Coordinates of C-alpha atoms in Angstrom, one line a residue:
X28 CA 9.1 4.2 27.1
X29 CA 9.4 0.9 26.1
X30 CA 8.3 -0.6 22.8
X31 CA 4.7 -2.5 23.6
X32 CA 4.1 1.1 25.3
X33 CA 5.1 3.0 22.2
X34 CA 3.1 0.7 20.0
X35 CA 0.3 1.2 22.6
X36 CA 0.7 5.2 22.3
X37 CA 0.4 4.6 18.5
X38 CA -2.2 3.1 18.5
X39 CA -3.9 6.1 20.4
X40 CA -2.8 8.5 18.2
X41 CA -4.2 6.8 15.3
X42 CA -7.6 5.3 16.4
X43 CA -8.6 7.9 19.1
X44 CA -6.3 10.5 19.0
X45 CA -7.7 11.4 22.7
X46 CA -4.3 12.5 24.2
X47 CA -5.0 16.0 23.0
X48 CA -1.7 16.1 20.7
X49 CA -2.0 18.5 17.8
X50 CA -1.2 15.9 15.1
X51 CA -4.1 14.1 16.0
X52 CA -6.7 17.1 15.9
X53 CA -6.5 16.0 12.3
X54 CA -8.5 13.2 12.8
X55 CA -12.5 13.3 12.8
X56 CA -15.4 11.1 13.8
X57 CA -17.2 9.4 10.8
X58 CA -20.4 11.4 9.8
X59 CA -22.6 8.1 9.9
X60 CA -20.4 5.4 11.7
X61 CA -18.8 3.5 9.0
X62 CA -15.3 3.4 9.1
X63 CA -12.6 0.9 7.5
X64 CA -9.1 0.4 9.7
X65 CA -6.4 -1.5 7.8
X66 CA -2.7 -1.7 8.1
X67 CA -0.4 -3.0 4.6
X68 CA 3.2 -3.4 4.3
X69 CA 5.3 -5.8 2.3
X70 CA 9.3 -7.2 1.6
X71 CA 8.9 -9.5 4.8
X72 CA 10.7 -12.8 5.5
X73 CA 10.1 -14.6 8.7
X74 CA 12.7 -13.2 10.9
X75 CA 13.0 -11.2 14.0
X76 CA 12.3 -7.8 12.1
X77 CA 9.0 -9.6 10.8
X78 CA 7.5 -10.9 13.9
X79 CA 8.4 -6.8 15.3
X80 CA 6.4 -5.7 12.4
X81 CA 3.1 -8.1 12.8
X82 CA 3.0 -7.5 16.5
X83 CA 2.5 -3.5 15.7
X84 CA -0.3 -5.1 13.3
X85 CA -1.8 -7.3 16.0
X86 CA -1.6 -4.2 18.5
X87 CA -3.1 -1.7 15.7
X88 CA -6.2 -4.6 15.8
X89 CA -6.7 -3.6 11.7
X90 CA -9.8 -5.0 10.4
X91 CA -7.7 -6.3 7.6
X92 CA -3.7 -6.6 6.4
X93 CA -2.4 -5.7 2.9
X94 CA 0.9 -7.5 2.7
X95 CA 2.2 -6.5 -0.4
X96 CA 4.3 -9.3 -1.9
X97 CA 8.3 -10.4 -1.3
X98 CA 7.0 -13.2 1.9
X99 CA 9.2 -15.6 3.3
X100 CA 12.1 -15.0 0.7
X101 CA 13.0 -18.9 1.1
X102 CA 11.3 -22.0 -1.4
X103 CA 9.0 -24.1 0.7
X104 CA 8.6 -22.0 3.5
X105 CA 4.6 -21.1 2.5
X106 CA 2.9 -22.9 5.5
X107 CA 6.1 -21.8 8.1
X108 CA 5.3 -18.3 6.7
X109 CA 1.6 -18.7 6.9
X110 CA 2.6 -20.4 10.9
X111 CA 3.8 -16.9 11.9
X112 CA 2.0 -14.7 10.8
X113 CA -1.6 -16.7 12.1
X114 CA 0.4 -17.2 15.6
X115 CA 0.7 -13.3 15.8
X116 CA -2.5 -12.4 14.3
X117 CA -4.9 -15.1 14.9
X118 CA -6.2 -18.0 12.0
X119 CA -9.2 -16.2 11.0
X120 CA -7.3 -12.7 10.9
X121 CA -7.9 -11.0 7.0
X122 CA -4.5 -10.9 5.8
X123 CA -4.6 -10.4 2.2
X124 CA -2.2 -11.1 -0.4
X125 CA -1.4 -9.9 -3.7
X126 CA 1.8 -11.8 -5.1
X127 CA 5.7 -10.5 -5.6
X128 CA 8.5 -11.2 -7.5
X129 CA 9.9 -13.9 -5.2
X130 CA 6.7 -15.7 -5.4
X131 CA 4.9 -15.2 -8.2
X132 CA 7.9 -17.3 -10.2
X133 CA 7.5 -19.9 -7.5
X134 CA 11.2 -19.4 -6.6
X135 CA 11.0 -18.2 -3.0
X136 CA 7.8 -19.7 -2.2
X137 CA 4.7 -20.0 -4.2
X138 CA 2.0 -17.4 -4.4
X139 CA -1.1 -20.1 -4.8
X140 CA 0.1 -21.8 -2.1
X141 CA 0.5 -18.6 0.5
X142 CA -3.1 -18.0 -1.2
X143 CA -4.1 -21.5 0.3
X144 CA -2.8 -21.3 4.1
X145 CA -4.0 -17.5 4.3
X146 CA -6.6 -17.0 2.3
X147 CA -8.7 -14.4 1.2
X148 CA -11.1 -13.3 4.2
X149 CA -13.1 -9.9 2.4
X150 CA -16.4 -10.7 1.3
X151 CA -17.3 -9.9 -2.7
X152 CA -13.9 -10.8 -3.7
X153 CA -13.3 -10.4 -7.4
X154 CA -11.1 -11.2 -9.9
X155 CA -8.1 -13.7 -9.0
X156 CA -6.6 -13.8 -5.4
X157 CA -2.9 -13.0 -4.9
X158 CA -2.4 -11.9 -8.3
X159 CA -5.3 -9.6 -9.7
X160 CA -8.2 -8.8 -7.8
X161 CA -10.6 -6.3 -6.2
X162 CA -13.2 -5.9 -2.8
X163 CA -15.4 -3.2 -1.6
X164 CA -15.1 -2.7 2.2
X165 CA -17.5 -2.9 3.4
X166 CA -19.5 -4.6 1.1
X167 CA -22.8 -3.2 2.1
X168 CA -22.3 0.4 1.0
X169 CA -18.8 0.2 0.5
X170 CA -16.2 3.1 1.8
X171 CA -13.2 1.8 -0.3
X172 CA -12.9 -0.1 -3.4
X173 CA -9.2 -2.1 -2.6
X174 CA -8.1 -2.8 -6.0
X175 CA -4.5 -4.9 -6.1
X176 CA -2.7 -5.4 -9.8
X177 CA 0.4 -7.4 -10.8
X178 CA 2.2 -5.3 -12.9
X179 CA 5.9 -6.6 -13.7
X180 CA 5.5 -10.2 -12.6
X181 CA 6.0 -13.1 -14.5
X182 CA 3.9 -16.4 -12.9
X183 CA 5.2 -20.2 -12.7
X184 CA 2.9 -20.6 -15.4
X185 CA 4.7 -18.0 -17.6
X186 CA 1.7 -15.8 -17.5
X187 CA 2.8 -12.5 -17.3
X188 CA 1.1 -9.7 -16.6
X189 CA 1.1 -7.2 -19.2
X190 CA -0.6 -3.6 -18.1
X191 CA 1.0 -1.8 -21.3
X192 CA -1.8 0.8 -22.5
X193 CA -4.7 -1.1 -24.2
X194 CA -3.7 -4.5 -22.9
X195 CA -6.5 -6.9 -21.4
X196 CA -5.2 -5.8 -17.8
X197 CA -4.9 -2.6 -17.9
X198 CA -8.6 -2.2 -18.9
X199 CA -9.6 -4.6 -16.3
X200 CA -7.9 -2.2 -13.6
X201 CA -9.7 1.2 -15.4
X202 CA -12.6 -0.5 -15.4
X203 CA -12.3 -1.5 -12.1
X204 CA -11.9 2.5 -10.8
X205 CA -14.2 3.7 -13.2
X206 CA -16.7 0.7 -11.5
X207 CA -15.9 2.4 -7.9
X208 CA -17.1 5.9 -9.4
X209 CA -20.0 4.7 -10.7
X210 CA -21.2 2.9 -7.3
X211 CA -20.7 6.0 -5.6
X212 CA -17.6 4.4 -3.6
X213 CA -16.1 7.2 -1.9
X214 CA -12.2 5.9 -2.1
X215 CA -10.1 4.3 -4.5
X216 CA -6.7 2.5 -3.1
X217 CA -4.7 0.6 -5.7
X218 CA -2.0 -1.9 -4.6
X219 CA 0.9 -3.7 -6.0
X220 CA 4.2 -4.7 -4.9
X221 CA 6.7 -2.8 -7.9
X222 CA 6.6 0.9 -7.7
X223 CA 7.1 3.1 -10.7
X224 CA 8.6 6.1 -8.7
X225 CA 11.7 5.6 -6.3
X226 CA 14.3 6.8 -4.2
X227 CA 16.3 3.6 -4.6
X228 CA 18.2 1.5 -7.7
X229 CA 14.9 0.4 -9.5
X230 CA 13.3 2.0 -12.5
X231 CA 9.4 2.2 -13.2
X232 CA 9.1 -1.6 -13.2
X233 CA 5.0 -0.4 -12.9
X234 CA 5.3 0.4 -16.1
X235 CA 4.5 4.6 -17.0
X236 CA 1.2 4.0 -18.8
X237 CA -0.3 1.9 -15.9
X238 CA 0.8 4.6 -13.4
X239 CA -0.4 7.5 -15.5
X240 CA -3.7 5.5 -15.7
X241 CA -3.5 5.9 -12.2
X242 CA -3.0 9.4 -11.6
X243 CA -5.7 10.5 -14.6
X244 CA -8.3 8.7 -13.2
X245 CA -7.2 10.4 -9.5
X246 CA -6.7 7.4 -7.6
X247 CA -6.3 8.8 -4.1
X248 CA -3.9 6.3 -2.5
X249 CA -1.4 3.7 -4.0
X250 CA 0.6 1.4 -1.7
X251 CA 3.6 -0.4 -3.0
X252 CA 6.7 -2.3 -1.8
X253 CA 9.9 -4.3 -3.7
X254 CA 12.2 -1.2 -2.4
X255 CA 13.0 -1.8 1.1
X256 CA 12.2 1.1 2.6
X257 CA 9.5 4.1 3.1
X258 CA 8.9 6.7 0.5
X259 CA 5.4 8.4 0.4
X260 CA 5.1 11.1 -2.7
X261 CA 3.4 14.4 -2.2
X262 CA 0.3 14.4 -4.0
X263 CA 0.9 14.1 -7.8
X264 CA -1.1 15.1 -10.6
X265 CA -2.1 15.6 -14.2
X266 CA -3.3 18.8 -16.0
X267 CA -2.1 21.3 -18.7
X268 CA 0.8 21.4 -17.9
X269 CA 1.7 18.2 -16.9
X270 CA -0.3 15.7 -19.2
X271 CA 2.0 12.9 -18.3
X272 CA 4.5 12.0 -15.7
X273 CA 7.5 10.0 -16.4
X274 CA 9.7 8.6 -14.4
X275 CA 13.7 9.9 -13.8
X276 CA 12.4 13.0 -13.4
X277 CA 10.4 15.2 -11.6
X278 CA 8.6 18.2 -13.2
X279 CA 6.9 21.0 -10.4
X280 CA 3.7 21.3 -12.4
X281 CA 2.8 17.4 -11.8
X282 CA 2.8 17.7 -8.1
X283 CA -0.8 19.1 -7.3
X284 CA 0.2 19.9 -3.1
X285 CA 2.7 19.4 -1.1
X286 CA 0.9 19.5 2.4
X287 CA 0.3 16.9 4.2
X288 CA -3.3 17.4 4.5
X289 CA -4.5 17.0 0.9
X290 CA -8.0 16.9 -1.1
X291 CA -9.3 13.9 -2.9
X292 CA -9.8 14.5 -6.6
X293 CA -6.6 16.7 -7.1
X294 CA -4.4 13.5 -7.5
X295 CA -2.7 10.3 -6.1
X296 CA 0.3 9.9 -3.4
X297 CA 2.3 7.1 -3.7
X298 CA 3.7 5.3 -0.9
X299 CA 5.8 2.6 -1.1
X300 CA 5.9 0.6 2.6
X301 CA 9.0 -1.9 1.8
X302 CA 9.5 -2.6 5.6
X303 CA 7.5 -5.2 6.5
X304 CA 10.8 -7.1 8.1
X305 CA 13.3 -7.9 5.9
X306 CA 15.6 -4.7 6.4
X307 CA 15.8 -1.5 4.3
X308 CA 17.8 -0.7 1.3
X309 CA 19.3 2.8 0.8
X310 CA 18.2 5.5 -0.7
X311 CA 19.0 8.8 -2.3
X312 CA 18.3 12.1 -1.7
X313 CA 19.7 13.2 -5.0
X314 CA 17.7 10.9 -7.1
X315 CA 15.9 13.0 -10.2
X316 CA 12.5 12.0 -8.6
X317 CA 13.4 13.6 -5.0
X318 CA 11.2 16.4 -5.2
X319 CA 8.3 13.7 -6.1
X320 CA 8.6 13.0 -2.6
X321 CA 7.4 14.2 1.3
X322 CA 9.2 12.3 3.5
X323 CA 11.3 8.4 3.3
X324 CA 13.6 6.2 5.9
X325 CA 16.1 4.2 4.5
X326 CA 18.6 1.9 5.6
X327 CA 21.2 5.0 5.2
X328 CA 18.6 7.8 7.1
X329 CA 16.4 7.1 9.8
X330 CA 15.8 3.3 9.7
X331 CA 12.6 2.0 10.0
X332 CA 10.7 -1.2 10.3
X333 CA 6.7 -0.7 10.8
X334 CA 3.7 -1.0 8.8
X335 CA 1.3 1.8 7.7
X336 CA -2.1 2.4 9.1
X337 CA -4.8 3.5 7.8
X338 CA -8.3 5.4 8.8
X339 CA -11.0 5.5 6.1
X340 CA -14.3 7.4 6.8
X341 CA -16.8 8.8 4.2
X342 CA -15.1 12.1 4.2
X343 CA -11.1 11.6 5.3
X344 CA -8.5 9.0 4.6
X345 CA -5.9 9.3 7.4
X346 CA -2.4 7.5 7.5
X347 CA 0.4 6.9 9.4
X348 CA 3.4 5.3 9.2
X349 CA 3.8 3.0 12.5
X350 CA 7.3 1.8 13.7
X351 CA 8.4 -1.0 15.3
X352 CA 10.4 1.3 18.3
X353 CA 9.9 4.6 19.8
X354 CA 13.2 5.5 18.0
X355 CA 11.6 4.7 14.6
X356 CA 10.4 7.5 11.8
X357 CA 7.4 8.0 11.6
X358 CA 5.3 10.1 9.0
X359 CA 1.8 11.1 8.7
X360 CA -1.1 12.2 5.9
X361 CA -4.4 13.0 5.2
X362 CA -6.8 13.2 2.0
X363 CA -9.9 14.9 2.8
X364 CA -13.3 15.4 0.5

């Protein structure tokens, strides 16, 4: 099978699932017809491996794009960035931005200015596009409240953003999960382009007390980038015996399940989707964190370019990682009510 026929196949596994595979019995209808479809990846550039990646998206026909930060990796490249991806996905295509470290600093690019050529497309935007901001999808009675953060980022204007415990930004994001609870919004998805836990050479550059905020308040998804590569956690989370989780480590009694299928309100996977184009890094399956996680392609085990997708109904979140060529990994998860 060729690759536009693989994409098309993955497409059916994810939205329809009407091939009859058993993966795919997973997947249910929505219980009143809303549903929200949207795809994120970051660590892009404009190359060859980029445009592979943003056809998937175009053939996956999200209702919006999560790119998580690290663009076009080159300093005045914003509107030849913003030129590719609107030639693959259309000029009044969603796809939304939050900033990374090679734009945020304006060295490789400027965040304000990617903000500019593809802006923000969600309805009920708040906060401040590209670098801190949230949306609920749909805005009349909302599925998912999409909340994207800065942590570790210093901006061309030397603000940087400071989520240390206590700090003005770190109350804006609990406030705004514990906002999401109190409308009744069935899912929580936080975004960012640093991760905290990794396979690969960087630390916590999240910060621990930002991610532990995370996991306490049972955030069901988090989607992050920086490490080239894909590494989804099983399902972590805080209790007696594990009142905090730190990083360079991994402790059995903070990982609430390890199936694939999971249930919301036990805890928070973390998947970090660095393979948005611009190749993969390795990564180690001897790192302390390794029994953090469920699956991971690196440049050094199964390579992968591809994007996840994701399926939101009242009572499921389903995901799958998407690659660019039937020879691609692929993984798969679920976080039911």
């Amino acid at each position: 099978m060729g690759s536009v026929g693989y994409r098309v196949l993955a497409a059916l596994l994810v939205a329809g699932c009407s091939l009859g595979l058993a993966a795919c019995q997973e997947q249910q209808p929505p219980t009143d017809g809303r549903a929200v479809h949207f795809t994120a990846a970051g660590d892009m550039g404009m190359g060859a491996g980029a445009r592979s990646v943003l056809e998937v998206v175009s053939g996956l026909r999200p209702d919006f794009n999560i790119a998580l930060g690290d663009l076009s990796y080159k300093a005045g490249a914003e509107q030849d960035y913003c030129d590719v991806v609107t030639s693959k996905l259309g000029e009044d295509f969603a796809y939304e931005l939050i900033a990374g470290n090679h734009e945020s600093d304006g060295s490789e690019g400027d965040i304000d200015v990617f903000a500019g050529c593809l802006p923000n497309r969600l309805q009920g935007l708040q906060g401040t596009y590209g670098r801190q901001w949230y949306v609920d999808i749909p805005l009349d009675k909302p599925l998912v409240r999409m909340i994207l953060v800065s942590p570790g980022l210093e901006f061309k204007d030397k603000d940087e953003f400071d989520y240390s415990r206590g700090s003005e930004r770190y109350k804006w994001t609990e406030a705004a999960i514990d906002g999401a609870r109190e409308a009744n919004v069935p899912w929580t998805i936080v975004a960012m382009h640093v991760p905290c836990f990794s396979l690969g050479h960087y630390g916590c550059e999240a910060g621990q007390p930002l991610t532990n905020l995370l996991i306490s308040k049972k955030v069901d998804l988090v989607l992050t980038a920086h490490e080239h590569a894909y590494q989804r956690s099983h399902q972590l989370g805080i209790n007696g015996a594990c009142p905090w989780i730190f990083s360079g480590s991994a402790v059995r009694s903070c990982i609430a399940s390890t199936e694939s299928q999971v249930t919301s309100g036990k805890g928070t996977i973390f998947a970090g989707v660095g393979t948005g184009g611009a190749g993969e890094h390795d990564l180690s399956g001897d790192d302390p964190e390794a029994p953090y996680f469920a699956a991971w392609s690196a440049a050094n085990r199964n390579p992968a370019l591809g994007t996840l997708d994701v399926h939101i109904t009242e009572g499921r979140l389903d995901a799958r990682f998407v690659p660019v060529s039937e020879s691609g990994f692929m993984d798969h998860f679920s976080v039911v009510k």
